[in-house]
Short mmCIF file of C-alpha atoms in Angstrom, two decimals:
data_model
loop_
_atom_site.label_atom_id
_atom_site.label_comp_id
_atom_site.label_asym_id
_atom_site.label_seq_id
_atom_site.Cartn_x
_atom_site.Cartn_y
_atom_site.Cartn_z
CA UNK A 292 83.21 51.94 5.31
CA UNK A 293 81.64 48.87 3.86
CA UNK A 294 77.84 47.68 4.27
CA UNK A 295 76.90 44.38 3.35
CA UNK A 296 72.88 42.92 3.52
CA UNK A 297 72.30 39.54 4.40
CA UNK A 298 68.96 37.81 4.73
CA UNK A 299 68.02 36.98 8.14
CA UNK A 300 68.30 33.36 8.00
CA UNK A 301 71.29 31.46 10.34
CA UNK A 302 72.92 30.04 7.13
CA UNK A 303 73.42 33.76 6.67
CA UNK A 304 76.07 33.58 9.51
CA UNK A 305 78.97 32.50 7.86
CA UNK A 306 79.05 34.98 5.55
CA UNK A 307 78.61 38.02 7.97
CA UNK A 308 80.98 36.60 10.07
CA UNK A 309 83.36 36.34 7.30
CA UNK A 310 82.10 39.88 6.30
CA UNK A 311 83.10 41.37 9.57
CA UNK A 312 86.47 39.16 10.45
CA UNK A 313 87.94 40.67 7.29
CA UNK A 314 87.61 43.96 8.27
CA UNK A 315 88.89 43.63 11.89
CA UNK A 316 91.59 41.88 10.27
CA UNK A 317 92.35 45.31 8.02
CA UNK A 318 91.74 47.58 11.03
CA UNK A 319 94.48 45.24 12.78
CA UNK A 320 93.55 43.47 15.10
CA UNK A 321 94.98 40.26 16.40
CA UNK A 322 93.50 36.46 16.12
CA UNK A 323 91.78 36.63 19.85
CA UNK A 324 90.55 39.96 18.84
CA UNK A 325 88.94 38.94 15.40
CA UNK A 326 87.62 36.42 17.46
CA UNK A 327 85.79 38.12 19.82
CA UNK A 328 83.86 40.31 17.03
CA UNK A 329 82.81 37.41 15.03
CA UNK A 330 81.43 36.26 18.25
CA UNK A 331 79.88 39.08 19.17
CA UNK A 332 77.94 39.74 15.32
CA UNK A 333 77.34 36.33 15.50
CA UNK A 334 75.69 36.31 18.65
CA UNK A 335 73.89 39.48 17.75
CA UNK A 336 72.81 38.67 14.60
CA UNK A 337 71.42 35.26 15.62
CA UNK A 338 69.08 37.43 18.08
CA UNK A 339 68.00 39.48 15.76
CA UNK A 340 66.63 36.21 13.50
CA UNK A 341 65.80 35.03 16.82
CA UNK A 342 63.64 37.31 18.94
CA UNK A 343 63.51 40.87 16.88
CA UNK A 344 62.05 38.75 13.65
CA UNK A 345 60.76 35.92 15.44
CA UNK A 346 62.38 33.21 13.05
CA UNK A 347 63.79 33.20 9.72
CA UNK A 348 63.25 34.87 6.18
CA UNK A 349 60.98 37.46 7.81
CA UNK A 350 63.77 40.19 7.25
CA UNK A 351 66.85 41.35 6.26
CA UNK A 352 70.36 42.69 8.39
CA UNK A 353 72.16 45.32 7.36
CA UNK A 354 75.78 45.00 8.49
CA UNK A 355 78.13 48.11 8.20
CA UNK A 356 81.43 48.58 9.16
CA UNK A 357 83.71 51.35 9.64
CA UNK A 358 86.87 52.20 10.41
CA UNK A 359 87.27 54.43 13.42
CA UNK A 360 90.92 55.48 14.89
CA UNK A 361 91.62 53.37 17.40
CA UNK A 362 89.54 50.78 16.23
CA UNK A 363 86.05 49.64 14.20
CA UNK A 364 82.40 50.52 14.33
CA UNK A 365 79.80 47.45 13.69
CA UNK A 366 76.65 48.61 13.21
CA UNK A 367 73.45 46.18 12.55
CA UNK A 368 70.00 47.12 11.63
CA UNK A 369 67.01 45.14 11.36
CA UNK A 370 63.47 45.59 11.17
CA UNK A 371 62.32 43.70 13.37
CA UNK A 372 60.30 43.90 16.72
CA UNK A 373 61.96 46.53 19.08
CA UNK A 374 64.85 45.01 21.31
CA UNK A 375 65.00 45.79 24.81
CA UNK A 376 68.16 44.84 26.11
CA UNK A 377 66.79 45.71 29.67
CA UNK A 378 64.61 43.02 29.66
CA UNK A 379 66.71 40.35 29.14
CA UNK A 380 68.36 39.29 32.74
CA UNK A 381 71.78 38.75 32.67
CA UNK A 382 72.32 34.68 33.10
CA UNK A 383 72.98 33.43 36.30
CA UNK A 384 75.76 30.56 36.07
CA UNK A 385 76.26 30.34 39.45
CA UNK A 386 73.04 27.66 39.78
CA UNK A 387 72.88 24.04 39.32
CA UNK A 388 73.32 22.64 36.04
CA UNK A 389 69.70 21.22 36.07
CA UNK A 390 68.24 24.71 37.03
CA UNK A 391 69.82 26.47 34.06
CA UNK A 392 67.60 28.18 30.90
CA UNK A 393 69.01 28.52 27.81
CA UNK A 394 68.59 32.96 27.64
CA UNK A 395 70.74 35.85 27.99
CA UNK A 396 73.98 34.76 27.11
CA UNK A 397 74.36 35.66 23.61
CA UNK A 398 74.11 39.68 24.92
CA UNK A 399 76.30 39.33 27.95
CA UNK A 400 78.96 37.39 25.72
CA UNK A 401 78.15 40.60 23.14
CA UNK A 402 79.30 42.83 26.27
CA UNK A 403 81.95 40.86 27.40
CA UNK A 404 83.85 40.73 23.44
CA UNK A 405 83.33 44.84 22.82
CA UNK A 406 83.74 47.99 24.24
CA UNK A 407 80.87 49.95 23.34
CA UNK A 408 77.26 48.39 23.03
CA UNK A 409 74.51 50.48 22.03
CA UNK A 410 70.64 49.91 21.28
CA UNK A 411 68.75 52.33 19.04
CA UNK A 412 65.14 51.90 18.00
CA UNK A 413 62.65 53.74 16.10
CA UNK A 414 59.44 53.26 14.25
CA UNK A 415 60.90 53.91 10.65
CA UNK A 416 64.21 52.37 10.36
CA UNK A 417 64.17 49.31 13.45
CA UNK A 418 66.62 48.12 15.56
CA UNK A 419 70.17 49.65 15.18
CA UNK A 420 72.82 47.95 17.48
CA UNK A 421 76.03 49.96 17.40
CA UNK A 422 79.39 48.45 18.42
CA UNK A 423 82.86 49.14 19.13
CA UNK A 424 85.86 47.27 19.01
CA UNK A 425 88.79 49.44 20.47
CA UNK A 426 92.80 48.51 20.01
CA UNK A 427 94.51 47.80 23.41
CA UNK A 428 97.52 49.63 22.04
CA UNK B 76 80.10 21.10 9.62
CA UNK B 77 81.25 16.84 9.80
CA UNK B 78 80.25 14.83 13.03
CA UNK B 79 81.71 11.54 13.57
CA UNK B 80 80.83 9.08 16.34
CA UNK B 81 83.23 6.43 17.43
CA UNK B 82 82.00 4.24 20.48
CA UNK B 83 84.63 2.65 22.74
CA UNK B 84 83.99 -0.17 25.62
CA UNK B 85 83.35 2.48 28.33
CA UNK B 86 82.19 5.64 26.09
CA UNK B 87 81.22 7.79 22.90
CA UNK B 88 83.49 10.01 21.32
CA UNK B 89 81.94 12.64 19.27
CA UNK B 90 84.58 14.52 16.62
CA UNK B 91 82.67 17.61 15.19
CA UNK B 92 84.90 19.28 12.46
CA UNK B 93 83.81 23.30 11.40
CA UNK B 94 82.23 25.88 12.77
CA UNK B 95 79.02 25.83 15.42
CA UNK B 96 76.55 28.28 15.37
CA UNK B 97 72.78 28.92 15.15
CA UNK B 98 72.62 27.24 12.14
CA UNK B 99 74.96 24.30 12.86
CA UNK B 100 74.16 23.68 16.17
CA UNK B 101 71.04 21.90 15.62
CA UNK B 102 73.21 19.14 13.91
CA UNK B 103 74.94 18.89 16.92
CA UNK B 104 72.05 18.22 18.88
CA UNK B 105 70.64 15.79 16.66
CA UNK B 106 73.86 13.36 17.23
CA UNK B 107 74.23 13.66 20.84
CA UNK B 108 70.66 13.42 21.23
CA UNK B 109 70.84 10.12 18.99
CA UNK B 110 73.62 8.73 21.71
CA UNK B 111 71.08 9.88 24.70
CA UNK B 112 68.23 8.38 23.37
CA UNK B 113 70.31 5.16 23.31
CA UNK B 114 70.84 5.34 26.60
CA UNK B 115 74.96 6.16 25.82
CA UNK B 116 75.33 8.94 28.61
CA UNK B 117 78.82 8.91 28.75
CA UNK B 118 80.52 11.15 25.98
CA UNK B 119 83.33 12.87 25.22
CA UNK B 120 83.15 15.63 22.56
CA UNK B 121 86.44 15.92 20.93
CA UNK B 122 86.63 20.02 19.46
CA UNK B 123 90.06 19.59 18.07
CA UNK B 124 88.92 20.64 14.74
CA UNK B 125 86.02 23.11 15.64
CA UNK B 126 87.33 27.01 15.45
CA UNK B 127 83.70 28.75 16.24
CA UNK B 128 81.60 27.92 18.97
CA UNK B 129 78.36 30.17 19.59
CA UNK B 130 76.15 30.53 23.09
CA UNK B 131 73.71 28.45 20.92
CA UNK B 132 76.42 25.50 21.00
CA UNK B 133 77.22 25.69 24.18
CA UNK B 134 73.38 25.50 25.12
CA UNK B 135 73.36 22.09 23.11
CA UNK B 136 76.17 21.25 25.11
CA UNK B 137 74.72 22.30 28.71
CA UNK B 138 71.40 20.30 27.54
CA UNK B 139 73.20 17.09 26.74
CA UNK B 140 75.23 17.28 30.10
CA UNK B 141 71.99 17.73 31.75
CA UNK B 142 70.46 14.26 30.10
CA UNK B 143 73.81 12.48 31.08
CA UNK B 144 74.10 13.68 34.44
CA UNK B 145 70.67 12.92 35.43
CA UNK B 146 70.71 9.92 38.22
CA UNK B 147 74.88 9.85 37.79
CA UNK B 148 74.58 7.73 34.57
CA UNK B 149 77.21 9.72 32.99
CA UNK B 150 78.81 12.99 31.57
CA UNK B 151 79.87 14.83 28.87
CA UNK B 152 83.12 16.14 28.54
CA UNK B 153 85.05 18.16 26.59
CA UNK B 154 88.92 17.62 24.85
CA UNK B 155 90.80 19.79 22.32
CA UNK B 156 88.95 23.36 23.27
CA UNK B 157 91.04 25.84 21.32
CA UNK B 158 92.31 28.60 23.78
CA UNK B 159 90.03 31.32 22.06
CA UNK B 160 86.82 29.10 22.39
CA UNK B 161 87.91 28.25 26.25
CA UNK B 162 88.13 31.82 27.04
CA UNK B 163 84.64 32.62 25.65
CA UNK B 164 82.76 29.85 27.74
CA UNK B 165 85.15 30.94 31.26
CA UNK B 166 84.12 34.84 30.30
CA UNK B 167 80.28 33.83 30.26
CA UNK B 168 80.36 31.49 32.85
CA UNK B 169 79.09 27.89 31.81
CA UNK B 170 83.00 26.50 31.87
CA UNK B 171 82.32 25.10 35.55
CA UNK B 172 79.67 22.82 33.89
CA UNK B 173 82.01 21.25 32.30
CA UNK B 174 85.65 19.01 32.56
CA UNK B 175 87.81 19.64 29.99
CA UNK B 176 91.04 17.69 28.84
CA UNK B 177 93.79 18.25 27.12
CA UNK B 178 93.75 15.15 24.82
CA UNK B 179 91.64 12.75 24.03
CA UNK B 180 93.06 9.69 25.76
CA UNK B 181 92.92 11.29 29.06
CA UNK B 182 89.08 12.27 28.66
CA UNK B 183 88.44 8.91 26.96
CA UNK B 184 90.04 7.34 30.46
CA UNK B 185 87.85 9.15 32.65
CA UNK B 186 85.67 6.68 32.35
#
């Protein structure tokens, strides 16, 4: 296990990405793999700057990873604003390019790159978004 | 990240080198913004060099190609998409926004 605290600012992004590539890389997983989880923290994490703090340097995210058997755990707490992932509406590409608003991707592309996406909130400790990355083989 | 801007008889080419994300992104938009405002409309954005690509990116991206679209004045399009970055705009959708070429002559002489 290894938990790493970044402040929640976008230059932050680099390094958490770099944080979490290296440990997909030492749980195994392949280049389109370590891919996909950098672009799902990344995409996470720039919500949580985003909407759960409202903008930057207003908070910190706590970034933990953990090996699991058949793959790795990322879990990311804030304490920001509670997250409701059921009131963001998935994005609708199927409209005309002028029609299109720029919301909802970042969690659908979070869906799309893991297996497991979870949302946890309480009063005391935030936002906790638990993910899993599992091994095809 | 590095942006360069090269402009050719019938087009801009945009080179971005690095990594774009939340943070970088805004850079972006700041040169293809500056080739808008100039009434340039048609671009091509060459990502032979760029390895990350966020939602936030691609939202630059899908903003520009609104501006140059507008009354068929132009269009952005893309050349050198790594495979990994191609599969992550298909998956979420906005990749039928977009033409993309394999090399940069070929987008350069869509024009």
């Amino acid at each position: 296990m290894a938990t790493e605290k970044f402040p929640g600012r976008f230059e932050s992004l680099a390094g958490i990405r770099k944080f979490v590539s290296a440990a997909a890389e030492d749980a195994g997983f392949d280049d389109k793999e370590i891919y996909a989880v950098e672009l799902a923290v990344d995409e996470a994490c720039s919500n949580i700057i985003e909407h759960a703090y409202g903008g930057e340097g207003k908070g910190e995210i706590i970034c933990t990873c953990n090996d699991i058997s058949n793959g790795l755990e990322i879990v990311l707490k804030d304490n920001g604003v509670k997250f409701n992932p059921a009131e963001v509406a998935p994005p609708d590409f199927s409209i005309e390019l002028e029609k299109l608003k720029p919301r909802g991707a970042g969690l659908y592309l979070i869906h799309q790159m893991m297996d497991d996406v979870a949302f946890k909130f309480s009063s005391e400790s935030g936002n906790e978004l638990r993910m899993v990355k599992r091994k095809v083989n | 990240m590095e942006i360069t801007t090269t402009e050719y008889k019938r087009c801009d080419v945009v080179k971005t080198i690095g990594r774009i994300d939340s943070y970088t992104a805004p850079e972006l938009e700041e040169a293809l913004t500056g080739l808008t405002d100039r009434g340039r409309y048609k671009l091509v954005l060459d990502m032979t060099d760029v390895d990350f690509m966020s939602s936030k990116g691609w939202w630059v991206l899908i903003e520009t190609q609104k501006n140059c679209k507008r009354y068929n004045r132009g269009e952005l399009v893309l050349t050198g998409v790594q495979e990994r970055i191609r599969d992550s705009l298909n998956l979420v959708g906005m990749g039928s926004y977009f033409q993309i070429y394999d090399d940069l002559l070929s987008a350069v002489a869509n024009f």
